[in-house]
Amino acid sequence: MLDKAQVYQLVRNRIWILQYRKSKFNQPVLLTLIGNKELSDEIFFCIIFHENGRLEVPTTVGFVPAEYGSWDFDEKTQEILFISKDGQFQTVASLPESLPYGDKLVAMQIKTPLPNDARIRMFVNDPHLDHFAITKRSVENHQTYFIPRENFEYSLFGKLRWLGFNVKIIDHGEKLLNFFNEIYEYLIRHPQIEDIVISSNNVSETIFTAERTLAFRKEHNQAAFDYLSGKRTAIIEFLVMVLSENNLRLFNDNVQHDDVTMLQNLLTTKFEDRYKLIDIPNFN
């Protein structure tokens, strides 16, 4: 039997994200609330437990549901209690339990039903998001999604985690070739990564083609280099050729073409019949 102090040790220093699922689906879906549109169009509701019973909401949601005013623990029933702001209502949740999918995910299932709502609600903890320390995430997963820091939004992280992808944020991704160079260095340091998506925008598409084939977003019937995906062997080969070609260009004053022209030439000469163009709606 646990007491409140022991339960706090289980839930402390973690971010718990409110999610839901319908009984016929296996994986939960992010529950988003209206937030500050200057920061994000999708704001997920999450909480941090404090020892004194306070609940902290670290995201910029437009409102905090009244039922989450504070928390307590019922030692007799071994259940977590969320107490409404006016102290008149309690929402009951289970102790944290491991989920059968994802990477080290645990959840507290909310037992108190909502009227006319058959969805299963839960607070899910993903250890990669604790303290918002994204850069300290585990890389045990073999699937990784790369995105520049300036374009990253937390809603994307939640969507990709249910697809089994780690998210690696690149700090210097403003320039395309710098972005590629940092990704290459990261992949060399982490040989276990096999499935790779590289995107400059917050899209949760993870489209793959054949083993040695790259996939690029199609724009005007040409490859756009703001989204590509592929297996490790193909991605590494492409990045090595790109960086090598760029180094040669830097030392040749007679070569004046821009980055995109160089990449297009590289595709047609080195990767002919080894890449596909894919449509990604609402990319920009």
PDB file of C-alpha atoms in Angstrom:
ATOM      1  CA  MET A   1       0.000   0.000   0.000  1.00  0.00           C
ATOM      2  CA  LEU A   2       1.350   3.391  -1.001  1.00  0.00           C
ATOM      3  CA  ASP A   3       0.954   6.711   0.801  1.00  0.00           C
ATOM      4  CA  LYS A   4       0.837  10.184  -0.764  1.00  0.00           C
ATOM      5  CA  ALA A   5       4.559  10.805  -0.295  1.00  0.00           C
ATOM      6  CA  GLN A   6       5.395   7.591  -2.162  1.00  0.00           C
ATOM      7  CA  VAL A   7       2.950   8.426  -4.958  1.00  0.00           C
ATOM      8  CA  TYR A   8       4.539  11.836  -5.338  1.00  0.00           C
ATOM      9  CA  GLN A   9       7.870  10.124  -5.953  1.00  0.00           C
ATOM     10  CA  LEU A  10       6.212   8.225  -8.812  1.00  0.00           C
ATOM     11  CA  VAL A  11       4.762  11.286 -10.503  1.00  0.00           C
ATOM     12  CA  ARG A  12       7.198  14.088  -9.602  1.00  0.00           C
ATOM     13  CA  ASN A  13       9.356  15.862 -12.199  1.00  0.00           C
ATOM     14  CA  ARG A  14       7.261  14.479 -15.029  1.00  0.00           C
ATOM     15  CA  ILE A  15       4.983  16.074 -17.574  1.00  0.00           C
ATOM     16  CA  TRP A  16       1.611  14.296 -17.792  1.00  0.00           C
ATOM     17  CA  ILE A  17      -0.262  14.905 -21.045  1.00  0.00           C
ATOM     18  CA  LEU A  18      -4.042  14.522 -21.214  1.00  0.00           C
ATOM     19  CA  GLN A  19      -4.991  12.142 -24.017  1.00  0.00           C
ATOM     20  CA  TYR A  20      -7.991  10.066 -24.962  1.00  0.00           C
ATOM     21  CA  ARG A  21      -8.871   7.040 -27.022  1.00  0.00           C
ATOM     22  CA  LYS A  22     -11.991   5.314 -28.208  1.00  0.00           C
ATOM     23  CA  SER A  23     -12.348   1.724 -27.104  1.00  0.00           C
ATOM     24  CA  LYS A  24     -11.895   0.352 -30.623  1.00  0.00           C
ATOM     25  CA  PHE A  25      -8.537   2.125 -31.069  1.00  0.00           C
ATOM     26  CA  ASN A  26      -5.248   1.015 -29.534  1.00  0.00           C
ATOM     27  CA  GLN A  27      -3.401   4.290 -29.248  1.00  0.00           C
ATOM     28  CA  PRO A  28      -4.433   7.549 -27.574  1.00  0.00           C
ATOM     29  CA  VAL A  29      -4.902  10.870 -29.342  1.00  0.00           C
ATOM     30  CA  LEU A  30      -3.733  14.244 -28.076  1.00  0.00           C
ATOM     31  CA  LEU A  31      -6.503  16.309 -26.520  1.00  0.00           C
ATOM     32  CA  THR A  32      -5.887  19.875 -27.658  1.00  0.00           C
ATOM     33  CA  LEU A  33      -7.346  23.055 -26.171  1.00  0.00           C
ATOM     34  CA  ILE A  34      -7.617  26.583 -27.507  1.00  0.00           C
ATOM     35  CA  GLY A  35      -4.337  28.382 -26.887  1.00  0.00           C
ATOM     36  CA  ASN A  36      -2.255  31.355 -27.884  1.00  0.00           C
ATOM     37  CA  LYS A  37      -2.234  31.220 -31.682  1.00  0.00           C
ATOM     38  CA  GLU A  38       0.941  33.262 -31.809  1.00  0.00           C
ATOM     39  CA  LEU A  39       2.694  30.281 -30.270  1.00  0.00           C
ATOM     40  CA  SER A  40       0.803  27.322 -31.706  1.00  0.00           C
ATOM     41  CA  ASP A  41      -2.471  26.425 -33.322  1.00  0.00           C
ATOM     42  CA  GLU A  42      -2.564  23.234 -31.289  1.00  0.00           C
ATOM     43  CA  ILE A  43      -1.989  23.345 -27.543  1.00  0.00           C
ATOM     44  CA  PHE A  44      -2.090  20.154 -25.536  1.00  0.00           C
ATOM     45  CA  PHE A  45      -3.189  20.146 -21.906  1.00  0.00           C
ATOM     46  CA  CYS A  46      -0.657  18.731 -19.488  1.00  0.00           C
ATOM     47  CA  ILE A  47       0.130  18.956 -15.788  1.00  0.00           C
ATOM     48  CA  ILE A  48       3.075  18.770 -13.400  1.00  0.00           C
ATOM     49  CA  PHE A  49       2.469  17.494  -9.857  1.00  0.00           C
ATOM     50  CA  HIS A  50       3.830  19.444  -6.884  1.00  0.00           C
ATOM     51  CA  GLU A  51       4.369  18.017  -3.423  1.00  0.00           C
ATOM     52  CA  ASN A  52       2.022  20.520  -1.761  1.00  0.00           C
ATOM     53  CA  GLY A  53      -0.913  19.351  -3.925  1.00  0.00           C
ATOM     54  CA  ARG A  54      -0.629  22.100  -6.527  1.00  0.00           C
ATOM     55  CA  LEU A  55      -1.004  21.256 -10.215  1.00  0.00           C
ATOM     56  CA  GLU A  56       1.071  23.265 -12.672  1.00  0.00           C
ATOM     57  CA  VAL A  57       0.046  23.642 -16.335  1.00  0.00           C
ATOM     58  CA  PRO A  58       3.249  24.368 -18.321  1.00  0.00           C
ATOM     59  CA  THR A  59       1.638  24.867 -21.747  1.00  0.00           C
ATOM     60  CA  THR A  60      -0.128  27.990 -22.970  1.00  0.00           C
ATOM     61  CA  VAL A  61      -3.669  26.634 -22.994  1.00  0.00           C
ATOM     62  CA  GLY A  62      -6.446  29.192 -23.262  1.00  0.00           C
ATOM     63  CA  PHE A  63      -8.147  27.772 -20.181  1.00  0.00           C
ATOM     64  CA  VAL A  64      -7.561  25.155 -17.494  1.00  0.00           C
ATOM     65  CA  PRO A  65     -10.460  22.729 -16.946  1.00  0.00           C
ATOM     66  CA  ALA A  66     -12.033  23.477 -13.572  1.00  0.00           C
ATOM     67  CA  GLU A  67     -11.755  19.879 -12.383  1.00  0.00           C
ATOM     68  CA  TYR A  68      -7.947  20.156 -12.177  1.00  0.00           C
ATOM     69  CA  GLY A  69      -7.462  22.548  -9.281  1.00  0.00           C
ATOM     70  CA  SER A  70      -5.220  20.388  -7.093  1.00  0.00           C
ATOM     71  CA  TRP A  71      -4.397  16.749  -6.396  1.00  0.00           C
ATOM     72  CA  ASP A  72      -4.476  14.298  -3.488  1.00  0.00           C
ATOM     73  CA  PHE A  73      -4.195  10.560  -2.920  1.00  0.00           C
ATOM     74  CA  ASP A  74      -6.715   8.154  -1.374  1.00  0.00           C
ATOM     75  CA  GLU A  75      -4.637   5.606   0.523  1.00  0.00           C
ATOM     76  CA  LYS A  76      -7.651   3.337   1.097  1.00  0.00           C
ATOM     77  CA  THR A  77      -8.584   2.955  -2.586  1.00  0.00           C
ATOM     78  CA  GLN A  78      -5.029   3.582  -3.875  1.00  0.00           C
ATOM     79  CA  GLU A  79      -6.302   6.144  -6.365  1.00  0.00           C
ATOM     80  CA  ILE A  80      -5.147   9.613  -7.354  1.00  0.00           C
ATOM     81  CA  LEU A  81      -7.722  12.358  -6.831  1.00  0.00           C
ATOM     82  CA  PHE A  82      -7.978  15.522  -8.892  1.00  0.00           C
ATOM     83  CA  ILE A  83      -9.906  18.127  -6.920  1.00  0.00           C
ATOM     84  CA  SER A  84     -11.865  20.879  -8.654  1.00  0.00           C
ATOM     85  CA  LYS A  85     -10.982  24.515  -8.092  1.00  0.00           C
ATOM     86  CA  ASP A  86     -14.024  25.029  -5.859  1.00  0.00           C
ATOM     87  CA  GLY A  87     -13.261  21.853  -3.886  1.00  0.00           C
ATOM     88  CA  GLN A  88     -16.709  20.405  -4.649  1.00  0.00           C
ATOM     89  CA  PHE A  89     -15.779  17.703  -7.167  1.00  0.00           C
ATOM     90  CA  GLN A  90     -13.228  14.925  -7.418  1.00  0.00           C
ATOM     91  CA  THR A  91     -11.945  13.163 -10.530  1.00  0.00           C
ATOM     92  CA  VAL A  92     -10.489   9.735  -9.807  1.00  0.00           C
ATOM     93  CA  ALA A  93      -7.463   8.307 -11.653  1.00  0.00           C
ATOM     94  CA  SER A  94      -5.445   5.126 -11.384  1.00  0.00           C
ATOM     95  CA  LEU A  95      -1.822   4.901 -10.329  1.00  0.00           C
ATOM     96  CA  PRO A  96       0.687   5.108 -13.219  1.00  0.00           C
ATOM     97  CA  GLU A  97       0.916   1.938 -15.296  1.00  0.00           C
ATOM     98  CA  SER A  98       3.070   1.023 -18.291  1.00  0.00           C
ATOM     99  CA  LEU A  99       1.456   1.204 -21.716  1.00  0.00           C
ATOM    100  CA  PRO A 100       1.887  -1.683 -24.176  1.00  0.00           C
ATOM    101  CA  TYR A 101       3.144   0.630 -26.967  1.00  0.00           C
ATOM    102  CA  GLY A 102       5.571   3.481 -27.373  1.00  0.00           C
ATOM    103  CA  ASP A 103       8.919   3.796 -25.628  1.00  0.00           C
ATOM    104  CA  LYS A 104       8.749   3.615 -21.808  1.00  0.00           C
ATOM    105  CA  LEU A 105       5.329   5.280 -21.729  1.00  0.00           C
ATOM    106  CA  VAL A 106       3.225   5.200 -18.572  1.00  0.00           C
ATOM    107  CA  ALA A 107      -0.307   6.457 -17.987  1.00  0.00           C
ATOM    108  CA  MET A 108      -2.856   7.229 -15.294  1.00  0.00           C
ATOM    109  CA  GLN A 109      -6.310   6.257 -16.527  1.00  0.00           C
ATOM    110  CA  ILE A 110      -9.097   8.615 -15.484  1.00  0.00           C
ATOM    111  CA  LYS A 111     -11.869   6.532 -13.945  1.00  0.00           C
ATOM    112  CA  THR A 112     -14.503   9.243 -13.522  1.00  0.00           C
ATOM    113  CA  PRO A 113     -16.567   9.298 -16.747  1.00  0.00           C
ATOM    114  CA  LEU A 114     -17.852  12.395 -18.468  1.00  0.00           C
ATOM    115  CA  PRO A 115     -21.566  12.593 -19.319  1.00  0.00           C
ATOM    116  CA  ASN A 116     -22.342  11.237 -22.797  1.00  0.00           C
ATOM    117  CA  ASP A 117     -18.666  10.608 -23.517  1.00  0.00           C
ATOM    118  CA  ALA A 118     -17.491   7.039 -24.103  1.00  0.00           C
ATOM    119  CA  ARG A 119     -13.861   7.980 -24.642  1.00  0.00           C
ATOM    120  CA  ILE A 120     -11.175   6.640 -22.340  1.00  0.00           C
ATOM    121  CA  ARG A 121      -9.185   9.539 -20.907  1.00  0.00           C
ATOM    122  CA  MET A 122      -5.699   9.272 -19.446  1.00  0.00           C
ATOM    123  CA  PHE A 123      -2.675  11.300 -18.436  1.00  0.00           C
ATOM    124  CA  VAL A 124       0.309   9.937 -20.332  1.00  0.00           C
ATOM    125  CA  ASN A 125       3.939  10.519 -19.436  1.00  0.00           C
ATOM    126  CA  ASP A 126       6.600  10.333 -22.106  1.00  0.00           C
ATOM    127  CA  PRO A 127      10.022  10.490 -20.410  1.00  0.00           C
ATOM    128  CA  HIS A 128      11.448  12.279 -23.465  1.00  0.00           C
ATOM    129  CA  LEU A 129       9.352  15.337 -22.587  1.00  0.00           C
ATOM    130  CA  ASP A 130      10.123  15.534 -18.875  1.00  0.00           C
ATOM    131  CA  HIS A 131      11.374  19.008 -17.940  1.00  0.00           C
ATOM    132  CA  PHE A 132      10.921  19.813 -21.659  1.00  0.00           C
ATOM    133  CA  ALA A 133      14.510  18.563 -21.966  1.00  0.00           C
ATOM    134  CA  ILE A 134      14.070  17.461 -25.554  1.00  0.00           C
ATOM    135  CA  THR A 135      17.769  17.320 -26.271  1.00  0.00           C
ATOM    136  CA  LYS A 136      18.294  14.693 -23.554  1.00  0.00           C
ATOM    137  CA  ARG A 137      15.897  12.151 -25.021  1.00  0.00           C
ATOM    138  CA  SER A 138      16.760   8.484 -25.389  1.00  0.00           C
ATOM    139  CA  VAL A 139      17.785   7.290 -28.820  1.00  0.00           C
ATOM    140  CA  GLU A 140      16.929   3.648 -28.270  1.00  0.00           C
ATOM    141  CA  ASN A 141      14.266   3.857 -30.945  1.00  0.00           C
ATOM    142  CA  HIS A 142      15.358   3.055 -34.501  1.00  0.00           C
ATOM    143  CA  GLN A 143      13.113   5.704 -36.051  1.00  0.00           C
ATOM    144  CA  THR A 144      14.032   9.390 -35.871  1.00  0.00           C
ATOM    145  CA  TYR A 145      12.461  12.582 -37.204  1.00  0.00           C
ATOM    146  CA  PHE A 146      14.734  15.603 -37.679  1.00  0.00           C
ATOM    147  CA  ILE A 147      13.439  19.178 -37.598  1.00  0.00           C
ATOM    148  CA  PRO A 148      14.990  22.648 -37.071  1.00  0.00           C
ATOM    149  CA  ARG A 149      14.458  24.092 -33.610  1.00  0.00           C
ATOM    150  CA  GLU A 150      12.930  27.308 -34.921  1.00  0.00           C
ATOM    151  CA  ASN A 151      10.106  25.380 -36.611  1.00  0.00           C
ATOM    152  CA  PHE A 152       9.424  22.790 -33.906  1.00  0.00           C
ATOM    153  CA  GLU A 153       6.119  22.712 -32.001  1.00  0.00           C
ATOM    154  CA  TYR A 154       5.309  20.377 -29.108  1.00  0.00           C
ATOM    155  CA  SER A 155       2.115  19.149 -30.759  1.00  0.00           C
ATOM    156  CA  LEU A 156       4.249  17.491 -33.449  1.00  0.00           C
ATOM    157  CA  PHE A 157       6.203  15.615 -30.787  1.00  0.00           C
ATOM    158  CA  GLY A 158       3.059  14.050 -29.366  1.00  0.00           C
ATOM    159  CA  LYS A 159       1.806  12.906 -32.761  1.00  0.00           C
ATOM    160  CA  LEU A 160       5.125  11.353 -33.772  1.00  0.00           C
ATOM    161  CA  ARG A 161       5.610   9.509 -30.500  1.00  0.00           C
ATOM    162  CA  TRP A 162       2.490   7.464 -31.166  1.00  0.00           C
ATOM    163  CA  LEU A 163       3.987   6.557 -34.535  1.00  0.00           C
ATOM    164  CA  GLY A 164       7.070   5.261 -32.739  1.00  0.00           C
ATOM    165  CA  PHE A 165       9.413   8.108 -33.752  1.00  0.00           C
ATOM    166  CA  ASN A 166      11.936   9.963 -31.670  1.00  0.00           C
ATOM    167  CA  VAL A 167      12.255  13.653 -32.524  1.00  0.00           C
ATOM    168  CA  LYS A 168      15.698  15.216 -32.855  1.00  0.00           C
ATOM    169  CA  ILE A 169      15.751  19.011 -32.865  1.00  0.00           C
ATOM    170  CA  ILE A 170      18.570  20.592 -34.877  1.00  0.00           C
ATOM    171  CA  ASP A 171      19.834  23.892 -33.490  1.00  0.00           C
ATOM    172  CA  HIS A 172      21.343  25.383 -36.633  1.00  0.00           C
ATOM    173  CA  GLY A 173      18.793  24.445 -39.249  1.00  0.00           C
ATOM    174  CA  GLU A 174      18.163  27.826 -40.857  1.00  0.00           C
ATOM    175  CA  LYS A 175      20.492  27.042 -43.765  1.00  0.00           C
ATOM    176  CA  LEU A 176      19.742  23.820 -45.590  1.00  0.00           C
ATOM    177  CA  LEU A 177      23.299  22.509 -45.873  1.00  0.00           C
ATOM    178  CA  ASN A 178      24.045  23.271 -42.216  1.00  0.00           C
ATOM    179  CA  PHE A 179      20.866  21.348 -41.386  1.00  0.00           C
ATOM    180  CA  PHE A 180      22.055  18.368 -43.451  1.00  0.00           C
ATOM    181  CA  ASN A 181      25.538  18.496 -41.940  1.00  0.00           C
ATOM    182  CA  GLU A 182      24.273  18.319 -38.357  1.00  0.00           C
ATOM    183  CA  ILE A 183      21.940  15.449 -39.240  1.00  0.00           C
ATOM    184  CA  TYR A 184      24.822  13.534 -40.830  1.00  0.00           C
ATOM    185  CA  GLU A 185      27.013  13.997 -37.746  1.00  0.00           C
ATOM    186  CA  TYR A 186      24.181  12.855 -35.475  1.00  0.00           C
ATOM    187  CA  LEU A 187      23.521   9.738 -37.562  1.00  0.00           C
ATOM    188  CA  ILE A 188      27.195   8.783 -37.500  1.00  0.00           C
ATOM    189  CA  ARG A 189      27.135   8.981 -33.692  1.00  0.00           C
ATOM    190  CA  HIS A 190      23.950   6.884 -33.493  1.00  0.00           C
ATOM    191  CA  PRO A 191      24.298   3.859 -35.778  1.00  0.00           C
ATOM    192  CA  GLN A 192      21.132   2.206 -34.433  1.00  0.00           C
ATOM    193  CA  ILE A 193      18.851   4.672 -36.260  1.00  0.00           C
ATOM    194  CA  GLU A 194      17.414   3.026 -39.380  1.00  0.00           C
ATOM    195  CA  ASP A 195      14.261   4.907 -40.446  1.00  0.00           C
ATOM    196  CA  ILE A 196      14.818   8.625 -40.997  1.00  0.00           C
ATOM    197  CA  VAL A 197      12.582  11.583 -41.793  1.00  0.00           C
ATOM    198  CA  ILE A 198      14.059  15.051 -42.396  1.00  0.00           C
ATOM    199  CA  SER A 199      11.584  17.915 -42.474  1.00  0.00           C
ATOM    200  CA  SER A 200      11.759  21.684 -42.182  1.00  0.00           C
ATOM    201  CA  ASN A 201       8.081  21.963 -41.195  1.00  0.00           C
ATOM    202  CA  ASN A 202       5.758  20.574 -38.536  1.00  0.00           C
ATOM    203  CA  VAL A 203       4.142  17.745 -40.474  1.00  0.00           C
ATOM    204  CA  SER A 204       3.616  14.309 -38.986  1.00  0.00           C
ATOM    205  CA  GLU A 205       3.933  12.442 -42.302  1.00  0.00           C
ATOM    206  CA  THR A 206       6.362   9.516 -42.167  1.00  0.00           C
ATOM    207  CA  ILE A 207       6.367   8.149 -45.701  1.00  0.00           C
ATOM    208  CA  PHE A 208       8.914   5.571 -46.815  1.00  0.00           C
ATOM    209  CA  THR A 209       9.582   3.924 -50.156  1.00  0.00           C
ATOM    210  CA  ALA A 210      11.893   1.043 -51.114  1.00  0.00           C
ATOM    211  CA  GLU A 211      15.014   0.107 -49.146  1.00  0.00           C
ATOM    212  CA  ARG A 212      17.560   2.090 -51.193  1.00  0.00           C
ATOM    213  CA  THR A 213      15.144   4.740 -52.450  1.00  0.00           C
ATOM    214  CA  LEU A 214      14.682   8.258 -51.115  1.00  0.00           C
ATOM    215  CA  ALA A 215      11.355  10.078 -50.915  1.00  0.00           C
ATOM    216  CA  PHE A 216      11.184  13.850 -51.475  1.00  0.00           C
ATOM    217  CA  ARG A 217       8.246  16.199 -51.245  1.00  0.00           C
ATOM    218  CA  LYS A 218       7.007  17.084 -54.723  1.00  0.00           C
ATOM    219  CA  GLU A 219       6.768  20.725 -55.663  1.00  0.00           C
ATOM    220  CA  HIS A 220       6.183  21.789 -59.288  1.00  0.00           C
ATOM    221  CA  ASN A 221       7.072  18.233 -60.363  1.00  0.00           C
ATOM    222  CA  GLN A 222      10.526  18.528 -58.807  1.00  0.00           C
ATOM    223  CA  ALA A 223      12.073  17.451 -55.527  1.00  0.00           C
ATOM    224  CA  ALA A 224      11.717  19.973 -52.719  1.00  0.00           C
ATOM    225  CA  PHE A 225      14.490  19.490 -50.207  1.00  0.00           C
ATOM    226  CA  ASP A 226      12.430  20.566 -47.216  1.00  0.00           C
ATOM    227  CA  TYR A 227      11.155  17.003 -46.715  1.00  0.00           C
ATOM    228  CA  LEU A 228      12.898  13.713 -47.406  1.00  0.00           C
ATOM    229  CA  SER A 229      12.790  10.268 -45.918  1.00  0.00           C
ATOM    230  CA  GLY A 230      14.482   6.936 -46.329  1.00  0.00           C
ATOM    231  CA  LYS A 231      16.390   4.096 -44.771  1.00  0.00           C
ATOM    232  CA  ARG A 232      19.725   4.767 -43.134  1.00  0.00           C
ATOM    233  CA  THR A 233      21.890   3.485 -46.010  1.00  0.00           C
ATOM    234  CA  ALA A 234      20.208   5.700 -48.606  1.00  0.00           C
ATOM    235  CA  ILE A 235      20.085   8.785 -46.376  1.00  0.00           C
ATOM    236  CA  ILE A 236      23.757   8.482 -45.381  1.00  0.00           C
ATOM    237  CA  GLU A 237      24.786   8.026 -49.010  1.00  0.00           C
ATOM    238  CA  PHE A 238      22.811  11.104 -50.033  1.00  0.00           C
ATOM    239  CA  LEU A 239      24.169  13.270 -47.214  1.00  0.00           C
ATOM    240  CA  VAL A 240      27.778  12.218 -47.894  1.00  0.00           C
ATOM    241  CA  MET A 241      27.411  13.132 -51.564  1.00  0.00           C
ATOM    242  CA  VAL A 242      25.757  16.454 -50.724  1.00  0.00           C
ATOM    243  CA  LEU A 243      28.440  17.483 -48.230  1.00  0.00           C
ATOM    244  CA  SER A 244      31.273  16.311 -50.492  1.00  0.00           C
ATOM    245  CA  GLU A 245      29.853  18.180 -53.479  1.00  0.00           C
ATOM    246  CA  ASN A 246      29.441  21.291 -51.365  1.00  0.00           C
ATOM    247  CA  ASN A 247      33.062  21.121 -50.210  1.00  0.00           C
ATOM    248  CA  LEU A 248      34.245  20.893 -53.817  1.00  0.00           C
ATOM    249  CA  ARG A 249      32.055  23.850 -54.729  1.00  0.00           C
ATOM    250  CA  LEU A 250      33.502  25.978 -51.931  1.00  0.00           C
ATOM    251  CA  PHE A 251      37.007  25.497 -53.317  1.00  0.00           C
ATOM    252  CA  ASN A 252      36.059  26.097 -56.941  1.00  0.00           C
ATOM    253  CA  ASP A 253      35.481  29.740 -57.796  1.00  0.00           C
ATOM    254  CA  ASN A 254      34.128  28.781 -61.211  1.00  0.00           C
ATOM    255  CA  VAL A 255      31.116  27.032 -59.691  1.00  0.00           C
ATOM    256  CA  GLN A 256      28.476  29.631 -58.863  1.00  0.00           C
ATOM    257  CA  HIS A 257      25.181  27.706 -58.725  1.00  0.00           C
ATOM    258  CA  ASP A 258      23.060  27.865 -55.574  1.00  0.00           C
ATOM    259  CA  ASP A 259      22.325  25.106 -53.057  1.00  0.00           C
ATOM    260  CA  VAL A 260      19.052  23.941 -54.614  1.00  0.00           C
ATOM    261  CA  THR A 261      20.571  23.768 -58.103  1.00  0.00           C
ATOM    262  CA  MET A 262      23.460  21.735 -56.738  1.00  0.00           C
ATOM    263  CA  LEU A 263      21.050  19.336 -55.014  1.00  0.00           C
ATOM    264  CA  GLN A 264      18.889  18.948 -58.115  1.00  0.00           C
ATOM    265  CA  ASN A 265      21.976  18.167 -60.209  1.00  0.00           C
ATOM    266  CA  LEU A 266      23.119  15.639 -57.639  1.00  0.00           C
ATOM    267  CA  LEU A 267      19.766  13.845 -57.714  1.00  0.00           C
ATOM    268  CA  THR A 268      19.655  13.559 -61.502  1.00  0.00           C
ATOM    269  CA  THR A 269      23.270  12.424 -61.856  1.00  0.00           C
ATOM    270  CA  LYS A 270      23.837  10.247 -58.769  1.00  0.00           C
ATOM    271  CA  PHE A 271      20.362   9.095 -57.728  1.00  0.00           C
ATOM    272  CA  GLU A 272      18.555   8.631 -61.020  1.00  0.00           C
ATOM    273  CA  ASP A 273      15.748   6.043 -60.587  1.00  0.00           C
ATOM    274  CA  ARG A 274      16.512   5.920 -56.861  1.00  0.00           C
ATOM    275  CA  TYR A 275      14.168   8.581 -55.570  1.00  0.00           C
ATOM    276  CA  LYS A 276      10.449   9.217 -55.639  1.00  0.00           C
ATOM    277  CA  LEU A 277       8.388  12.381 -55.370  1.00  0.00           C
ATOM    278  CA  ILE A 278       5.511  12.341 -52.894  1.00  0.00           C
ATOM    279  CA  ASP A 279       2.600  14.684 -52.270  1.00  0.00           C
ATOM    280  CA  ILE A 280       2.315  16.103 -48.754  1.00  0.00           C
ATOM    281  CA  PRO A 281      -0.846  18.211 -48.407  1.00  0.00           C
ATOM    282  CA  ASN A 282      -0.750  21.408 -46.316  1.00  0.00           C
ATOM    283  CA  PHE A 283       3.014  21.289 -45.940  1.00  0.00           C
ATOM    284  CA  ASN A 284       3.642  25.024 -45.986  1.00  0.00           C
TER     285      ASN A 284
END
